[in-house]
PDB file of N, CA and C in Angstrom:
ATOM      1  N   UNK A 234       0.698  -1.023   0.060  1.00 67.00           N
ATOM      2  CA  UNK A 234      -0.085   0.119  -0.086  1.00 67.00           C
ATOM      3  C   UNK A 234       0.822   1.138   0.068  1.00 67.00           C
ATOM      4  N   UNK A 235       0.147   2.073  -0.777  1.00 80.00           N
ATOM      5  CA  UNK A 235       1.027   3.599  -0.854  1.00 80.00           C
ATOM      6  C   UNK A 235       0.965   4.213   0.761  1.00 80.00           C
ATOM      7  N   UNK A 236       1.604   5.233   1.335  1.00 81.00           N
ATOM      8  CA  UNK A 236       2.047   6.018   2.203  1.00 81.00           C
ATOM      9  C   UNK A 236       0.491   6.775   2.295  1.00 81.00           C
ATOM     10  N   UNK A 237      -0.084   7.195   1.445  1.00 86.00           N
ATOM     11  CA  UNK A 237      -1.329   8.107   1.389  1.00 86.00           C
ATOM     12  C   UNK A 237      -2.574   7.325   1.703  1.00 86.00           C
ATOM     13  N   UNK A 238      -2.414   6.068   1.090  1.00 85.00           N
ATOM     14  CA  UNK A 238      -3.723   5.281   1.212  1.00 85.00           C
ATOM     15  C   UNK A 238      -3.795   4.519   2.246  1.00 85.00           C
ATOM     16  N   UNK A 239      -2.694   4.224   3.123  1.00 84.00           N
ATOM     17  CA  UNK A 239      -2.373   4.015   4.590  1.00 84.00           C
ATOM     18  C   UNK A 239      -3.257   5.199   5.402  1.00 84.00           C
ATOM     19  N   UNK A 240      -2.785   6.222   5.241  1.00 85.00           N
ATOM     20  CA  UNK A 240      -3.063   7.463   5.562  1.00 85.00           C
ATOM     21  C   UNK A 240      -4.716   7.711   6.017  1.00 85.00           C
ATOM     22  N   UNK A 241      -5.095   7.589   4.999  1.00 85.00           N
ATOM     23  CA  UNK A 241      -6.285   7.661   4.577  1.00 85.00           C
ATOM     24  C   UNK A 241      -7.662   6.435   5.184  1.00 85.00           C
ATOM     25  N   UNK A 242      -6.906   5.262   5.167  1.00 85.00           N
ATOM     26  CA  UNK A 242      -7.649   4.384   5.709  1.00 85.00           C
ATOM     27  C   UNK A 242      -7.306   4.682   7.190  1.00 85.00           C
ATOM     28  N   UNK A 243      -6.419   4.786   7.529  1.00 83.00           N
ATOM     29  CA  UNK A 243      -6.110   5.179   8.979  1.00 83.00           C
ATOM     30  C   UNK A 243      -7.230   6.391   9.589  1.00 83.00           C
ATOM     31  N   UNK A 244      -7.205   7.412   8.704  1.00 83.00           N
ATOM     32  CA  UNK A 244      -8.093   8.494   9.026  1.00 83.00           C
ATOM     33  C   UNK A 244      -9.593   8.340   9.007  1.00 83.00           C
ATOM     34  N   UNK A 245     -10.044   7.513   8.170  1.00 81.00           N
ATOM     35  CA  UNK A 245     -11.532   6.898   8.190  1.00 81.00           C
ATOM     36  C   UNK A 245     -11.851   5.974   9.387  1.00 81.00           C
ATOM     37  N   UNK A 246     -10.951   5.032   9.600  1.00 79.00           N
ATOM     38  CA  UNK A 246     -11.067   4.277  10.748  1.00 79.00           C
ATOM     39  C   UNK A 246     -11.292   5.192  12.042  1.00 79.00           C
ATOM     40  N   UNK A 247     -10.328   5.910  12.254  1.00 72.00           N
ATOM     41  CA  UNK A 247     -10.741   6.898  13.401  1.00 72.00           C
ATOM     42  C   UNK A 247     -12.066   7.730  13.453  1.00 72.00           C
ATOM     43  N   UNK A 248     -12.190   8.158  12.118  1.00 75.00           N
ATOM     44  CA  UNK A 248     -13.869   9.005  12.199  1.00 75.00           C
ATOM     45  C   UNK A 248     -14.884   8.131  12.249  1.00 75.00           C
ATOM     46  N   UNK A 249     -14.712   6.479  11.798  1.00 75.00           N
ATOM     47  CA  UNK A 249     -15.793   5.849  12.069  1.00 75.00           C
ATOM     48  C   UNK A 249     -15.949   5.515  13.817  1.00 75.00           C
ATOM     49  N   UNK A 250     -14.887   5.694  14.415  1.00 69.00           N
ATOM     50  CA  UNK A 250     -14.534   4.922  15.679  1.00 69.00           C
ATOM     51  C   UNK A 250     -15.381   6.077  16.377  1.00 69.00           C
ATOM     52  N   UNK A 251     -15.076   7.517  16.297  1.00 69.00           N
ATOM     53  CA  UNK A 251     -15.573   8.391  16.961  1.00 69.00           C
ATOM     54  C   UNK A 251     -16.959   8.657  16.805  1.00 69.00           C
ATOM     55  N   UNK A 252     -17.716   8.229  15.579  1.00 66.00           N
ATOM     56  CA  UNK A 252     -19.063   8.885  15.224  1.00 66.00           C
ATOM     57  C   UNK A 252     -19.882   7.361  16.069  1.00 66.00           C
ATOM     58  N   UNK A 253     -19.266   6.068  16.194  1.00 64.00           N
ATOM     59  CA  UNK A 253     -19.838   4.970  16.824  1.00 64.00           C
ATOM     60  C   UNK A 253     -19.768   5.098  18.416  1.00 64.00           C
ATOM     61  N   UNK A 254     -18.766   5.965  18.937  1.00 64.00           N
ATOM     62  CA  UNK A 254     -18.508   5.971  20.183  1.00 64.00           C
ATOM     63  C   UNK A 254     -20.070   6.879  21.082  1.00 64.00           C
ATOM     64  N   UNK A 255     -20.183   6.529  22.023  1.00 65.00           N
ATOM     65  CA  UNK A 255     -21.544   7.033  22.797  1.00 65.00           C
ATOM     66  C   UNK A 255     -21.145   8.334  23.198  1.00 65.00           C
ATOM     67  N   UNK A 256     -22.083   9.150  22.946  1.00 63.00           N
ATOM     68  CA  UNK A 256     -21.734  10.588  23.490  1.00 63.00           C
ATOM     69  C   UNK A 256     -22.322  10.882  25.287  1.00 63.00           C
ATOM     70  N   UNK A 257     -21.227  11.331  26.193  1.00 63.00           N
ATOM     71  CA  UNK A 257     -21.790  11.476  27.292  1.00 63.00           C
ATOM     72  C   UNK A 257     -22.214  12.972  27.506  1.00 63.00           C
ATOM     73  N   UNK A 258     -23.033  13.182  28.378  1.00 58.00           N
ATOM     74  CA  UNK A 258     -23.393  14.454  28.628  1.00 58.00           C
ATOM     75  C   UNK A 258     -22.846  14.683  30.028  1.00 58.00           C
ATOM     76  N   UNK A 259     -21.938  15.928  30.175  1.00 61.00           N
ATOM     77  CA  UNK A 259     -21.349  16.254  31.282  1.00 61.00           C
ATOM     78  C   UNK A 259     -22.346  16.704  32.209  1.00 61.00           C
ATOM     79  N   UNK A 260     -21.676  16.035  33.417  1.00 66.00           N
ATOM     80  CA  UNK A 260     -22.556  16.339  34.941  1.00 66.00           C
ATOM     81  C   UNK A 260     -22.008  17.867  35.469  1.00 66.00           C
ATOM     82  N   UNK A 261     -22.927  18.368  36.202  1.00 64.00           N
ATOM     83  CA  UNK A 261     -22.505  19.283  37.190  1.00 64.00           C
ATOM     84  C   UNK A 261     -21.828  19.071  37.865  1.00 64.00           C
ATOM     85  N   UNK A 262     -20.614  19.783  38.359  1.00 59.00           N
ATOM     86  CA  UNK A 262     -19.779  19.611  39.237  1.00 59.00           C
ATOM     87  C   UNK A 262     -20.478  19.697  40.726  1.00 59.00           C
ATOM     88  N   UNK A 263     -20.068  18.632  41.825  1.00 69.00           N
ATOM     89  CA  UNK A 263     -20.673  19.297  42.983  1.00 69.00           C
ATOM     90  C   UNK A 263     -20.298  20.379  43.534  1.00 69.00           C
ATOM     91  N   UNK A 264     -18.796  20.561  43.387  1.00 71.00           N
ATOM     92  CA  UNK A 264     -17.941  21.531  44.205  1.00 71.00           C
ATOM     93  C   UNK A 264     -17.551  22.403  43.233  1.00 71.00           C
ATOM     94  N   UNK A 265     -17.313  23.602  43.483  1.00 72.00           N
ATOM     95  CA  UNK A 265     -16.807  24.608  42.391  1.00 72.00           C
ATOM     96  C   UNK A 265     -15.034  24.181  42.045  1.00 72.00           C
ATOM     97  N   UNK A 266     -14.485  24.376  40.907  1.00 75.00           N
ATOM     98  CA  UNK A 266     -13.229  24.063  40.805  1.00 75.00           C
ATOM     99  C   UNK A 266     -12.416  25.355  40.489  1.00 75.00           C
ATOM    100  N   UNK A 267     -12.976  26.348  40.485  1.00 83.00           N
ATOM    101  CA  UNK A 267     -12.404  27.558  40.032  1.00 83.00           C
ATOM    102  C   UNK A 267     -12.692  28.531  40.972  1.00 83.00           C
ATOM    103  N   UNK A 268     -11.734  29.504  41.625  1.00 85.00           N
ATOM    104  CA  UNK A 268     -11.946  30.444  42.188  1.00 85.00           C
ATOM    105  C   UNK A 268     -13.261  31.044  42.505  1.00 85.00           C
ATOM    106  N   UNK A 269     -13.486  31.738  41.208  1.00 86.00           N
ATOM    107  CA  UNK A 269     -14.864  32.704  40.811  1.00 86.00           C
ATOM    108  C   UNK A 269     -16.066  31.537  41.121  1.00 86.00           C
ATOM    109  N   UNK A 270     -15.968  30.249  40.732  1.00 82.00           N
ATOM    110  CA  UNK A 270     -17.032  29.639  41.315  1.00 82.00           C
ATOM    111  C   UNK A 270     -17.020  29.459  42.658  1.00 82.00           C
ATOM    112  N   UNK A 271     -16.036  29.201  43.304  1.00 81.00           N
ATOM    113  CA  UNK A 271     -16.109  29.155  44.802  1.00 81.00           C
ATOM    114  C   UNK A 271     -16.667  30.349  45.760  1.00 81.00           C
ATOM    115  N   UNK A 272     -16.139  31.550  45.010  1.00 83.00           N
ATOM    116  CA  UNK A 272     -16.729  32.823  45.569  1.00 83.00           C
ATOM    117  C   UNK A 272     -18.326  32.997  45.088  1.00 83.00           C
ATOM    118  N   UNK A 273     -18.775  32.702  44.078  1.00 85.00           N
ATOM    119  CA  UNK A 273     -20.209  32.830  43.856  1.00 85.00           C
ATOM    120  C   UNK A 273     -20.909  31.488  44.555  1.00 85.00           C
ATOM    121  N   UNK A 274     -20.634  30.541  44.820  1.00 81.00           N
ATOM    122  CA  UNK A 274     -21.150  29.672  45.785  1.00 81.00           C
ATOM    123  C   UNK A 274     -21.239  30.030  47.194  1.00 81.00           C
ATOM    124  N   UNK A 275     -20.142  30.519  47.581  1.00 80.00           N
ATOM    125  CA  UNK A 275     -19.825  31.234  49.257  1.00 80.00           C
ATOM    126  C   UNK A 275     -21.205  32.296  49.173  1.00 80.00           C
ATOM    127  N   UNK A 276     -21.018  33.118  47.859  1.00 81.00           N
ATOM    128  CA  UNK A 276     -22.158  34.323  47.766  1.00 81.00           C
ATOM    129  C   UNK A 276     -23.749  34.132  47.720  1.00 81.00           C
ATOM    130  N   UNK A 277     -23.852  32.666  47.531  1.00 82.00           N
ATOM    131  CA  UNK A 277     -25.168  32.272  47.134  1.00 82.00           C
ATOM    132  C   UNK A 277     -25.620  31.836  48.633  1.00 82.00           C
ATOM    133  N   UNK A 278     -24.748  30.613  48.861  1.00 77.00           N
ATOM    134  CA  UNK A 278     -25.240  30.101  50.069  1.00 77.00           C
ATOM    135  C   UNK A 278     -24.464  30.948  51.485  1.00 77.00           C
ATOM    136  N   UNK A 279     -23.781  31.446  51.523  1.00 75.00           N
ATOM    137  CA  UNK A 279     -23.242  32.080  52.952  1.00 75.00           C
ATOM    138  C   UNK A 279     -22.281  31.513  53.265  1.00 75.00           C
ATOM    139  N   UNK A 280     -21.435  31.791  54.413  1.00 72.00           N
ATOM    140  CA  UNK A 280     -20.451  31.220  54.742  1.00 72.00           C
ATOM    141  C   UNK A 280     -20.876  30.574  56.118  1.00 72.00           C
ATOM    142  N   UNK A 281     -21.332  29.538  56.266  1.00 70.00           N
ATOM    143  CA  UNK A 281     -21.623  29.034  57.489  1.00 70.00           C
ATOM    144  C   UNK A 281     -20.416  28.423  58.305  1.00 70.00           C
ATOM    145  N   UNK A 282     -20.101  28.838  59.154  1.00 73.00           N
ATOM    146  CA  UNK A 282     -18.674  28.206  59.859  1.00 73.00           C
ATOM    147  C   UNK A 282     -18.557  28.798  61.040  1.00 73.00           C
ATOM    148  N   UNK A 283     -18.240  28.308  62.203  1.00 74.00           N
ATOM    149  CA  UNK A 283     -18.182  29.186  63.533  1.00 74.00           C
ATOM    150  C   UNK A 283     -16.769  28.220  63.887  1.00 74.00           C
ATOM    151  N   UNK A 284     -15.720  28.103  63.098  1.00 73.00           N
ATOM    152  CA  UNK A 284     -14.362  27.247  63.425  1.00 73.00           C
ATOM    153  C   UNK A 284     -13.497  28.421  64.349  1.00 73.00           C
ATOM    154  N   UNK A 285     -13.646  29.346  64.105  1.00 76.00           N
ATOM    155  CA  UNK A 285     -12.858  30.313  64.705  1.00 76.00           C
ATOM    156  C   UNK A 285     -13.345  30.750  65.770  1.00 76.00           C
ATOM    157  N   UNK A 286     -14.582  30.640  66.153  1.00 77.00           N
ATOM    158  CA  UNK A 286     -15.484  31.167  67.339  1.00 77.00           C
ATOM    159  C   UNK A 286     -14.708  30.665  68.622  1.00 77.00           C
ATOM    160  N   UNK A 287     -14.798  31.645  69.566  1.00 78.00           N
ATOM    161  CA  UNK A 287     -13.967  31.325  70.856  1.00 78.00           C
ATOM    162  C   UNK A 287     -15.019  30.782  72.046  1.00 78.00           C
ATOM    163  N   UNK A 288     -16.240  30.813  71.625  1.00 80.00           N
ATOM    164  CA  UNK A 288     -17.213  30.069  72.336  1.00 80.00           C
ATOM    165  C   UNK A 288     -17.670  28.623  71.852  1.00 80.00           C
ATOM    166  N   UNK A 289     -17.148  28.207  70.601  1.00 80.00           N
ATOM    167  CA  UNK A 289     -17.759  26.939  70.179  1.00 80.00           C
ATOM    168  C   UNK A 289     -16.371  25.679  70.952  1.00 80.00           C
ATOM    169  N   UNK A 290     -17.203  24.725  71.466  1.00 82.00           N
ATOM    170  CA  UNK A 290     -16.315  23.996  71.887  1.00 82.00           C
ATOM    171  C   UNK A 290     -15.757  23.037  70.574  1.00 82.00           C
ATOM    172  N   UNK A 291     -14.359  23.042  70.890  1.00 80.00           N
ATOM    173  CA  UNK A 291     -13.699  22.094  70.069  1.00 80.00           C
ATOM    174  C   UNK A 291     -12.782  23.129  68.948  1.00 80.00           C
ATOM    175  N   UNK A 292     -13.182  24.058  68.797  1.00 82.00           N
ATOM    176  CA  UNK A 292     -12.446  25.122  67.838  1.00 82.00           C
ATOM    177  C   UNK A 292     -11.012  25.803  68.374  1.00 82.00           C
ATOM    178  N   UNK A 293     -10.116  25.754  67.230  1.00 84.00           N
ATOM    179  CA  UNK A 293      -8.623  25.962  67.798  1.00 84.00           C
ATOM    180  C   UNK A 293      -8.671  27.098  68.867  1.00 84.00           C
ATOM    181  N   UNK A 294      -9.473  28.230  68.386  1.00 86.00           N
ATOM    182  CA  UNK A 294      -9.316  29.690  69.254  1.00 86.00           C
ATOM    183  C   UNK A 294      -9.707  29.028  70.797  1.00 86.00           C
ATOM    184  N   UNK A 295     -10.967  28.506  70.747  1.00 87.00           N
ATOM    185  CA  UNK A 295     -11.046  28.052  72.182  1.00 87.00           C
ATOM    186  C   UNK A 295     -10.215  27.286  73.021  1.00 87.00           C
ATOM    187  N   UNK A 296      -9.366  26.255  72.165  1.00 88.00           N
ATOM    188  CA  UNK A 296      -8.613  25.198  72.876  1.00 88.00           C
ATOM    189  C   UNK A 296      -7.394  25.995  73.253  1.00 88.00           C
ATOM    190  N   UNK A 297      -6.771  26.971  72.319  1.00 88.00           N
ATOM    191  CA  UNK A 297      -5.524  28.097  72.909  1.00 88.00           C
ATOM    192  C   UNK A 297      -5.955  29.000  74.156  1.00 88.00           C
ATOM    193  N   UNK A 298      -7.126  29.395  74.086  1.00 88.00           N
ATOM    194  CA  UNK A 298      -7.838  30.661  75.432  1.00 88.00           C
ATOM    195  C   UNK A 298      -7.521  29.249  76.621  1.00 88.00           C
ATOM    196  N   UNK A 299      -8.260  28.190  76.152  1.00 88.00           N
ATOM    197  CA  UNK A 299      -8.272  27.455  77.696  1.00 88.00           C
ATOM    198  C   UNK A 299      -7.057  26.891  78.152  1.00 88.00           C
ATOM    199  N   UNK A 300      -6.141  26.628  77.196  1.00 86.00           N
ATOM    200  CA  UNK A 300      -4.944  25.786  77.516  1.00 86.00           C
ATOM    201  C   UNK A 300      -3.952  27.175  78.237  1.00 86.00           C
ATOM    202  N   UNK A 301      -4.282  28.335  77.690  1.00 84.00           N
ATOM    203  CA  UNK A 301      -3.486  29.596  78.239  1.00 84.00           C
ATOM    204  C   UNK A 301      -3.851  30.085  79.402  1.00 84.00           C
ATOM    205  N   UNK A 302      -4.855  30.038  79.769  1.00 85.00           N
ATOM    206  CA  UNK A 302      -5.687  30.310  81.011  1.00 85.00           C
ATOM    207  C   UNK A 302      -5.170  28.995  81.979  1.00 85.00           C
ATOM    208  N   UNK A 303      -5.230  28.187  81.858  1.00 83.00           N
ATOM    209  CA  UNK A 303      -4.802  26.678  82.715  1.00 83.00           C
ATOM    210  C   UNK A 303      -3.678  27.016  82.762  1.00 83.00           C
ATOM    211  N   UNK A 304      -2.521  27.291  82.007  1.00 77.00           N
ATOM    212  CA  UNK A 304      -1.033  27.083  82.274  1.00 77.00           C
ATOM    213  C   UNK A 304      -0.853  28.962  83.093  1.00 77.00           C
ATOM    214  N   UNK A 305      -1.787  29.895  82.672  1.00 75.00           N
ATOM    215  CA  UNK A 305      -1.398  31.050  83.832  1.00 75.00           C
ATOM    216  C   UNK A 305      -1.673  30.760  85.326  1.00 75.00           C
ATOM    217  N   UNK A 306      -2.877  29.874  85.379  1.00 76.00           N
ATOM    218  CA  UNK A 306      -3.471  29.482  86.774  1.00 76.00           C
ATOM    219  C   UNK A 306      -2.470  28.801  87.650  1.00 76.00           C
ATOM    220  N   UNK A 307      -1.980  27.566  86.758  1.00 66.00           N
ATOM    221  CA  UNK A 307      -0.946  26.854  87.265  1.00 66.00           C
ATOM    222  C   UNK A 307       0.442  27.560  87.924  1.00 66.00           C
ATOM    223  N   UNK A 308       0.660  28.529  87.417  1.00 61.00           N
ATOM    224  CA  UNK A 308       2.194  29.116  87.691  1.00 61.00           C
ATOM    225  C   UNK A 308       2.069  30.021  88.710  1.00 61.00           C
ATOM    226  N   UNK A 309       0.981  30.667  88.866  1.00 63.00           N
ATOM    227  CA  UNK A 309       0.655  31.612  89.969  1.00 63.00           C
ATOM    228  C   UNK A 309       1.304  31.630  91.542  1.00 63.00           C
ATOM    229  N   UNK A 310       1.868  32.161  91.865  1.00 61.00           N
ATOM    230  CA  UNK A 310       2.482  32.225  93.550  1.00 61.00           C
ATOM    231  C   UNK A 310       3.899  31.632  93.558  1.00 61.00           C
ATOM    232  N   UNK A 311       4.359  31.028  92.494  1.00 62.00           N
ATOM    233  CA  UNK A 311       5.702  30.205  92.497  1.00 62.00           C
ATOM    234  C   UNK A 311       6.565  31.186  91.916  1.00 62.00           C
ATOM    235  N   UNK A 312       7.531  31.626  92.912  1.00 66.00           N
ATOM    236  CA  UNK A 312       8.677  32.368  92.420  1.00 66.00           C
ATOM    237  C   UNK A 312       9.493  31.567  91.316  1.00 66.00           C
ATOM    238  N   UNK A 313       9.914  32.144  90.292  1.00 67.00           N
ATOM    239  CA  UNK A 313      11.100  30.922  89.341  1.00 67.00           C
ATOM    240  C   UNK A 313      12.460  31.867  89.762  1.00 67.00           C
ATOM    241  N   UNK A 314      13.278  30.880  89.077  1.00 71.00           N
ATOM    242  CA  UNK A 314      14.734  31.644  88.767  1.00 71.00           C
ATOM    243  C   UNK A 314      15.141  30.829  87.669  1.00 71.00           C
ATOM    244  N   UNK A 315      15.153  31.747  86.400  1.00 71.00           N
ATOM    245  CA  UNK A 315      15.676  30.843  85.322  1.00 71.00           C
ATOM    246  C   UNK A 315      14.751  29.626  84.732  1.00 71.00           C
ATOM    247  N   UNK A 316      13.402  29.930  85.033  1.00 67.00           N
ATOM    248  CA  UNK A 316      12.212  29.125  84.421  1.00 67.00           C
ATOM    249  C   UNK A 316      12.052  27.941  85.537  1.00 67.00           C
ATOM    250  N   UNK A 317      12.799  27.675  86.790  1.00 71.00           N
ATOM    251  CA  UNK A 317      12.535  26.924  87.482  1.00 71.00           C
ATOM    252  C   UNK A 317      12.169  27.180  88.723  1.00 71.00           C
ATOM    253  N   UNK A 318      11.308  26.269  89.430  1.00 65.00           N
ATOM    254  CA  UNK A 318      10.740  26.968  90.631  1.00 65.00           C
ATOM    255  C   UNK A 318      11.796  26.830  91.963  1.00 65.00           C
ATOM    256  N   UNK A 319      11.416  27.967  92.695  1.00 68.00           N
ATOM    257  CA  UNK A 319      12.387  27.776  93.925  1.00 68.00           C
ATOM    258  C   UNK A 319      12.204  27.271  95.222  1.00 68.00           C
ATOM    259  N   UNK A 320      10.831  26.543  95.167  1.00 64.00           N
ATOM    260  CA  UNK A 320      10.270  25.813  96.305  1.00 64.00           C
ATOM    261  C   UNK A 320      11.186  24.645  96.294  1.00 64.00           C
ATOM    262  N   UNK A 321      10.495  23.742  97.443  1.00 59.00           N
ATOM    263  CA  UNK A 321      11.282  22.653  97.874  1.00 59.00           C
ATOM    264  C   UNK A 321      11.010  21.554  96.734  1.00 59.00           C
ATOM    265  N   UNK A 322      12.276  20.711  96.434  1.00 55.00           N
ATOM    266  CA  UNK A 322      12.298  19.655  95.622  1.00 55.00           C
ATOM    267  C   UNK A 322      10.877  18.663  95.380  1.00 55.00           C
ATOM    268  N   UNK A 323      10.628  18.001  96.652  1.00 48.00           N
ATOM    269  CA  UNK A 323       9.870  17.166  97.185  1.00 48.00           C
ATOM    270  C   UNK A 323       8.179  17.423  97.147  1.00 48.00           C
ATOM    271  N   UNK A 324       8.056  18.590  97.040  1.00 49.00           N
ATOM    272  CA  UNK A 324       6.842  19.244  97.320  1.00 49.00           C
ATOM    273  C   UNK A 324       6.651  20.072  97.803  1.00 49.00           C
TER     274      UNK A 324
END
């Protein structure tokens, strides 16, 4: 076979394959994949999150606040020299 005839047969078979393949309809993505889509979703639905609330149990801000409060209460009344307590070692 001549090269042009081989190329024509190959191109024809690819076209036939493309026509025979079923068409798939694109479904709408569940989450937006672009910055504009994300901003539009937030604008439409609103941002419903209290992750950074200082009153919500389990939020990082409340955890840090509670830990700092506990640390501040533990160290009150103990004189320190270089970060070490000056009281008796045994209690």
